[in-house]
Amino acid sequence: MTITKAIFDIANKAPHSNSLAWVFEKLEHEPSYIHTKMFGCEAAYVDGRLCLVIGDRNEPWNGLLVCTSHVDHAALIEEMPALHPHAVLGKWLYVSQNSEVFEETAEKATALVLTHDPRIGVEPKPRKRRMRR
């Protein structure tokens, strides 16, 4: 194999398809829905707020993160008991896709996002501009 062919193959390799993409399917009909990449995972914004993040990597990035504030943790955990604070981003709640109730929890969280539940979603921080040297 030539170096040119190897570079071409790497550059044109199909991007990794997230096995949890189905979690965001119902959000696609929401007019304000935006889908982006984040932390090597995929993120869903609704009404300009970061609501959900899906990852299919190694733990603790192998499931659904529900973006919320600490004050709403107890109420959301009561409604979806499989949720717990994320090991790295403790401000958000998490359920691993290895959980027996992952699908049920993901569907419930998505439904809450679609009802614009104020407990789910955080305002993104404005990006800092890099100074040119």
PDB file of C-alpha atoms in Angstrom:
ATOM      1  CA  MET A   1       0.000   0.000   0.000  1.00  0.00           C
ATOM      2  CA  THR A   2       1.377   3.391  -0.897  1.00  0.00           C
ATOM      3  CA  ILE A   3       1.596   6.216   1.607  1.00  0.00           C
ATOM      4  CA  THR A   4      -0.845   8.269  -0.503  1.00  0.00           C
ATOM      5  CA  LYS A   5      -3.396   5.428  -0.459  1.00  0.00           C
ATOM      6  CA  ALA A   6      -2.978   4.991   3.317  1.00  0.00           C
ATOM      7  CA  ILE A   7      -3.553   8.708   3.912  1.00  0.00           C
ATOM      8  CA  PHE A   8      -6.588   8.649   1.601  1.00  0.00           C
ATOM      9  CA  ASP A   9      -8.027   5.633   3.451  1.00  0.00           C
ATOM     10  CA  ILE A  10      -7.569   7.318   6.844  1.00  0.00           C
ATOM     11  CA  ALA A  11      -9.043  10.619   5.642  1.00  0.00           C
ATOM     12  CA  ASN A  12     -12.069   8.937   4.082  1.00  0.00           C
ATOM     13  CA  LYS A  13     -12.754   6.433   6.838  1.00  0.00           C
ATOM     14  CA  ALA A  14     -16.416   6.429   7.816  1.00  0.00           C
ATOM     15  CA  PRO A  15     -16.931   8.399  11.025  1.00  0.00           C
ATOM     16  CA  HIS A  16     -17.865   6.445  14.140  1.00  0.00           C
ATOM     17  CA  SER A  17     -21.607   6.152  14.327  1.00  0.00           C
ATOM     18  CA  ASN A  18     -22.901   6.485  17.876  1.00  0.00           C
ATOM     19  CA  SER A  19     -24.891   3.357  18.770  1.00  0.00           C
ATOM     20  CA  LEU A  20     -27.125   5.517  20.990  1.00  0.00           C
ATOM     21  CA  ALA A  21     -28.214   7.877  18.188  1.00  0.00           C
ATOM     22  CA  TRP A  22     -31.761   6.504  18.530  1.00  0.00           C
ATOM     23  CA  VAL A  23     -32.085   8.444  21.816  1.00  0.00           C
ATOM     24  CA  PHE A  24     -32.186  11.724  19.851  1.00  0.00           C
ATOM     25  CA  GLU A  25     -34.578  10.551  17.098  1.00  0.00           C
ATOM     26  CA  LYS A  26     -37.727  11.949  18.752  1.00  0.00           C
ATOM     27  CA  LEU A  27     -35.988  15.298  19.234  1.00  0.00           C
ATOM     28  CA  GLU A  28     -35.474  15.683  15.479  1.00  0.00           C
ATOM     29  CA  HIS A  29     -39.046  16.987  15.087  1.00  0.00           C
ATOM     30  CA  GLU A  30     -38.494  19.757  17.639  1.00  0.00           C
ATOM     31  CA  PRO A  31     -37.880  23.004  15.684  1.00  0.00           C
ATOM     32  CA  SER A  32     -35.196  24.283  18.083  1.00  0.00           C
ATOM     33  CA  TYR A  33     -33.246  20.992  18.199  1.00  0.00           C
ATOM     34  CA  ILE A  34     -29.520  21.185  17.454  1.00  0.00           C
ATOM     35  CA  HIS A  35     -27.228  18.133  17.376  1.00  0.00           C
ATOM     36  CA  THR A  36     -23.497  18.652  17.963  1.00  0.00           C
ATOM     37  CA  LYS A  37     -20.354  16.815  19.046  1.00  0.00           C
ATOM     38  CA  MET A  38     -19.075  17.267  22.601  1.00  0.00           C
ATOM     39  CA  PHE A  39     -16.375  15.473  24.638  1.00  0.00           C
ATOM     40  CA  GLY A  40     -16.152  12.860  21.875  1.00  0.00           C
ATOM     41  CA  CYS A  41     -19.845  12.230  22.426  1.00  0.00           C
ATOM     42  CA  GLU A  42     -22.975  13.773  20.889  1.00  0.00           C
ATOM     43  CA  ALA A  43     -25.066  16.535  22.420  1.00  0.00           C
ATOM     44  CA  ALA A  44     -28.657  17.687  22.015  1.00  0.00           C
ATOM     45  CA  TYR A  45     -29.691  21.312  22.455  1.00  0.00           C
ATOM     46  CA  VAL A  46     -33.332  22.375  22.658  1.00  0.00           C
ATOM     47  CA  ASP A  47     -34.385  26.003  23.024  1.00  0.00           C
ATOM     48  CA  GLY A  48     -30.695  26.941  23.023  1.00  0.00           C
ATOM     49  CA  ARG A  49     -30.071  24.869  26.172  1.00  0.00           C
ATOM     50  CA  LEU A  50     -27.771  21.851  26.389  1.00  0.00           C
ATOM     51  CA  CYS A  51     -30.139  19.049  27.451  1.00  0.00           C
ATOM     52  CA  LEU A  52     -28.728  15.583  26.778  1.00  0.00           C
ATOM     53  CA  VAL A  53     -25.384  14.011  25.870  1.00  0.00           C
ATOM     54  CA  ILE A  54     -24.954  10.452  24.582  1.00  0.00           C
ATOM     55  CA  GLY A  55     -21.732   8.495  24.509  1.00  0.00           C
ATOM     56  CA  ASP A  56     -20.904   4.952  23.518  1.00  0.00           C
ATOM     57  CA  ARG A  57     -17.327   4.842  24.649  1.00  0.00           C
ATOM     58  CA  ASN A  58     -15.850   3.388  27.853  1.00  0.00           C
ATOM     59  CA  GLU A  59     -17.308   4.228  31.245  1.00  0.00           C
ATOM     60  CA  PRO A  60     -18.050   6.832  32.402  1.00  0.00           C
ATOM     61  CA  TRP A  61     -18.874   7.933  28.833  1.00  0.00           C
ATOM     62  CA  ASN A  62     -21.091   4.988  27.917  1.00  0.00           C
ATOM     63  CA  GLY A  63     -24.674   6.118  28.284  1.00  0.00           C
ATOM     64  CA  LEU A  64     -26.834   9.185  28.712  1.00  0.00           C
ATOM     65  CA  LEU A  65     -25.966  12.379  30.541  1.00  0.00           C
ATOM     66  CA  VAL A  66     -28.882  14.568  31.584  1.00  0.00           C
ATOM     67  CA  CYS A  67     -27.712  18.169  31.792  1.00  0.00           C
ATOM     68  CA  THR A  68     -29.219  19.797  34.843  1.00  0.00           C
ATOM     69  CA  SER A  69     -28.348  21.768  37.954  1.00  0.00           C
ATOM     70  CA  HIS A  70     -27.682  20.319  41.413  1.00  0.00           C
ATOM     71  CA  VAL A  71     -30.983  21.701  42.746  1.00  0.00           C
ATOM     72  CA  ASP A  72     -32.915  19.464  40.341  1.00  0.00           C
ATOM     73  CA  HIS A  73     -30.996  16.234  40.995  1.00  0.00           C
ATOM     74  CA  ALA A  74     -33.295  14.885  43.720  1.00  0.00           C
ATOM     75  CA  ALA A  75     -36.513  15.444  41.762  1.00  0.00           C
ATOM     76  CA  LEU A  76     -35.124  13.896  38.578  1.00  0.00           C
ATOM     77  CA  ILE A  77     -33.647  10.915  40.444  1.00  0.00           C
ATOM     78  CA  GLU A  78     -37.008  10.361  42.149  1.00  0.00           C
ATOM     79  CA  GLU A  79     -38.664  10.292  38.711  1.00  0.00           C
ATOM     80  CA  MET A  80     -35.886   8.233  37.067  1.00  0.00           C
ATOM     81  CA  PRO A  81     -34.133   6.216  39.818  1.00  0.00           C
ATOM     82  CA  ALA A  82     -31.423   4.844  37.501  1.00  0.00           C
ATOM     83  CA  LEU A  83     -29.896   8.336  37.244  1.00  0.00           C
ATOM     84  CA  HIS A  84     -26.954   9.291  39.449  1.00  0.00           C
ATOM     85  CA  PRO A  85     -24.360  12.082  39.393  1.00  0.00           C
ATOM     86  CA  HIS A  86     -21.799  11.551  36.634  1.00  0.00           C
ATOM     87  CA  ALA A  87     -18.364  10.435  37.849  1.00  0.00           C
ATOM     88  CA  VAL A  88     -16.534  13.255  36.033  1.00  0.00           C
ATOM     89  CA  LEU A  89     -19.214  15.903  35.523  1.00  0.00           C
ATOM     90  CA  GLY A  90     -21.023  15.598  38.848  1.00  0.00           C
ATOM     91  CA  LYS A  91     -23.243  18.557  38.035  1.00  0.00           C
ATOM     92  CA  TRP A  92     -25.046  16.333  35.503  1.00  0.00           C
ATOM     93  CA  LEU A  93     -26.901  13.067  35.951  1.00  0.00           C
ATOM     94  CA  TYR A  94     -25.958   9.844  34.193  1.00  0.00           C
ATOM     95  CA  VAL A  95     -27.268   6.404  33.364  1.00  0.00           C
ATOM     96  CA  SER A  96     -25.011   3.785  31.786  1.00  0.00           C
ATOM     97  CA  GLN A  97     -26.291   1.949  28.755  1.00  0.00           C
ATOM     98  CA  ASN A  98     -25.433  -1.208  30.719  1.00  0.00           C
ATOM     99  CA  SER A  99     -28.306  -0.439  33.104  1.00  0.00           C
ATOM    100  CA  GLU A 100     -31.313  -2.749  32.810  1.00  0.00           C
ATOM    101  CA  VAL A 101     -33.563   0.325  32.625  1.00  0.00           C
ATOM    102  CA  PHE A 102     -31.400   2.382  30.262  1.00  0.00           C
ATOM    103  CA  GLU A 103     -33.918   2.498  27.396  1.00  0.00           C
ATOM    104  CA  GLU A 104     -36.808   3.363  29.707  1.00  0.00           C
ATOM    105  CA  THR A 105     -34.756   6.104  31.382  1.00  0.00           C
ATOM    106  CA  ALA A 106     -33.540   7.525  28.048  1.00  0.00           C
ATOM    107  CA  GLU A 107     -37.106   7.616  26.669  1.00  0.00           C
ATOM    108  CA  LYS A 108     -38.393   9.345  29.822  1.00  0.00           C
ATOM    109  CA  ALA A 109     -35.589  11.935  29.739  1.00  0.00           C
ATOM    110  CA  THR A 110     -36.243  12.623  26.042  1.00  0.00           C
ATOM    111  CA  ALA A 111     -39.967  13.007  26.745  1.00  0.00           C
ATOM    112  CA  LEU A 112     -39.205  15.539  29.489  1.00  0.00           C
ATOM    113  CA  VAL A 113     -36.994  17.510  27.107  1.00  0.00           C
ATOM    114  CA  LEU A 114     -39.831  17.582  24.554  1.00  0.00           C
ATOM    115  CA  THR A 115     -42.215  18.994  27.174  1.00  0.00           C
ATOM    116  CA  HIS A 116     -39.585  21.706  27.849  1.00  0.00           C
ATOM    117  CA  ASP A 117     -39.271  20.583  31.478  1.00  0.00           C
ATOM    118  CA  PRO A 118     -37.284  23.378  33.160  1.00  0.00           C
ATOM    119  CA  ARG A 119     -35.310  20.855  35.249  1.00  0.00           C
ATOM    120  CA  ILE A 120     -33.457  19.617  32.162  1.00  0.00           C
ATOM    121  CA  GLY A 121     -31.109  21.840  30.228  1.00  0.00           C
ATOM    122  CA  VAL A 122     -28.336  24.264  31.019  1.00  0.00           C
ATOM    123  CA  GLU A 123     -27.420  27.500  29.346  1.00  0.00           C
ATOM    124  CA  PRO A 124     -24.149  27.110  27.474  1.00  0.00           C
ATOM    125  CA  LYS A 125     -21.340  29.351  28.634  1.00  0.00           C
ATOM    126  CA  PRO A 126     -20.196  31.846  26.022  1.00  0.00           C
ATOM    127  CA  ARG A 127     -16.995  30.776  24.323  1.00  0.00           C
ATOM    128  CA  LYS A 128     -13.917  32.787  25.167  1.00  0.00           C
ATOM    129  CA  ARG A 129     -12.205  34.323  22.179  1.00  0.00           C
ATOM    130  CA  ARG A 130      -8.632  33.314  21.667  1.00  0.00           C
ATOM    131  CA  MET A 131      -6.144  36.121  21.538  1.00  0.00           C
ATOM    132  CA  ARG A 132      -3.998  36.225  18.418  1.00  0.00           C
ATOM    133  CA  ARG A 133      -0.285  36.514  18.874  1.00  0.00           C
TER     134      ARG A 133
END
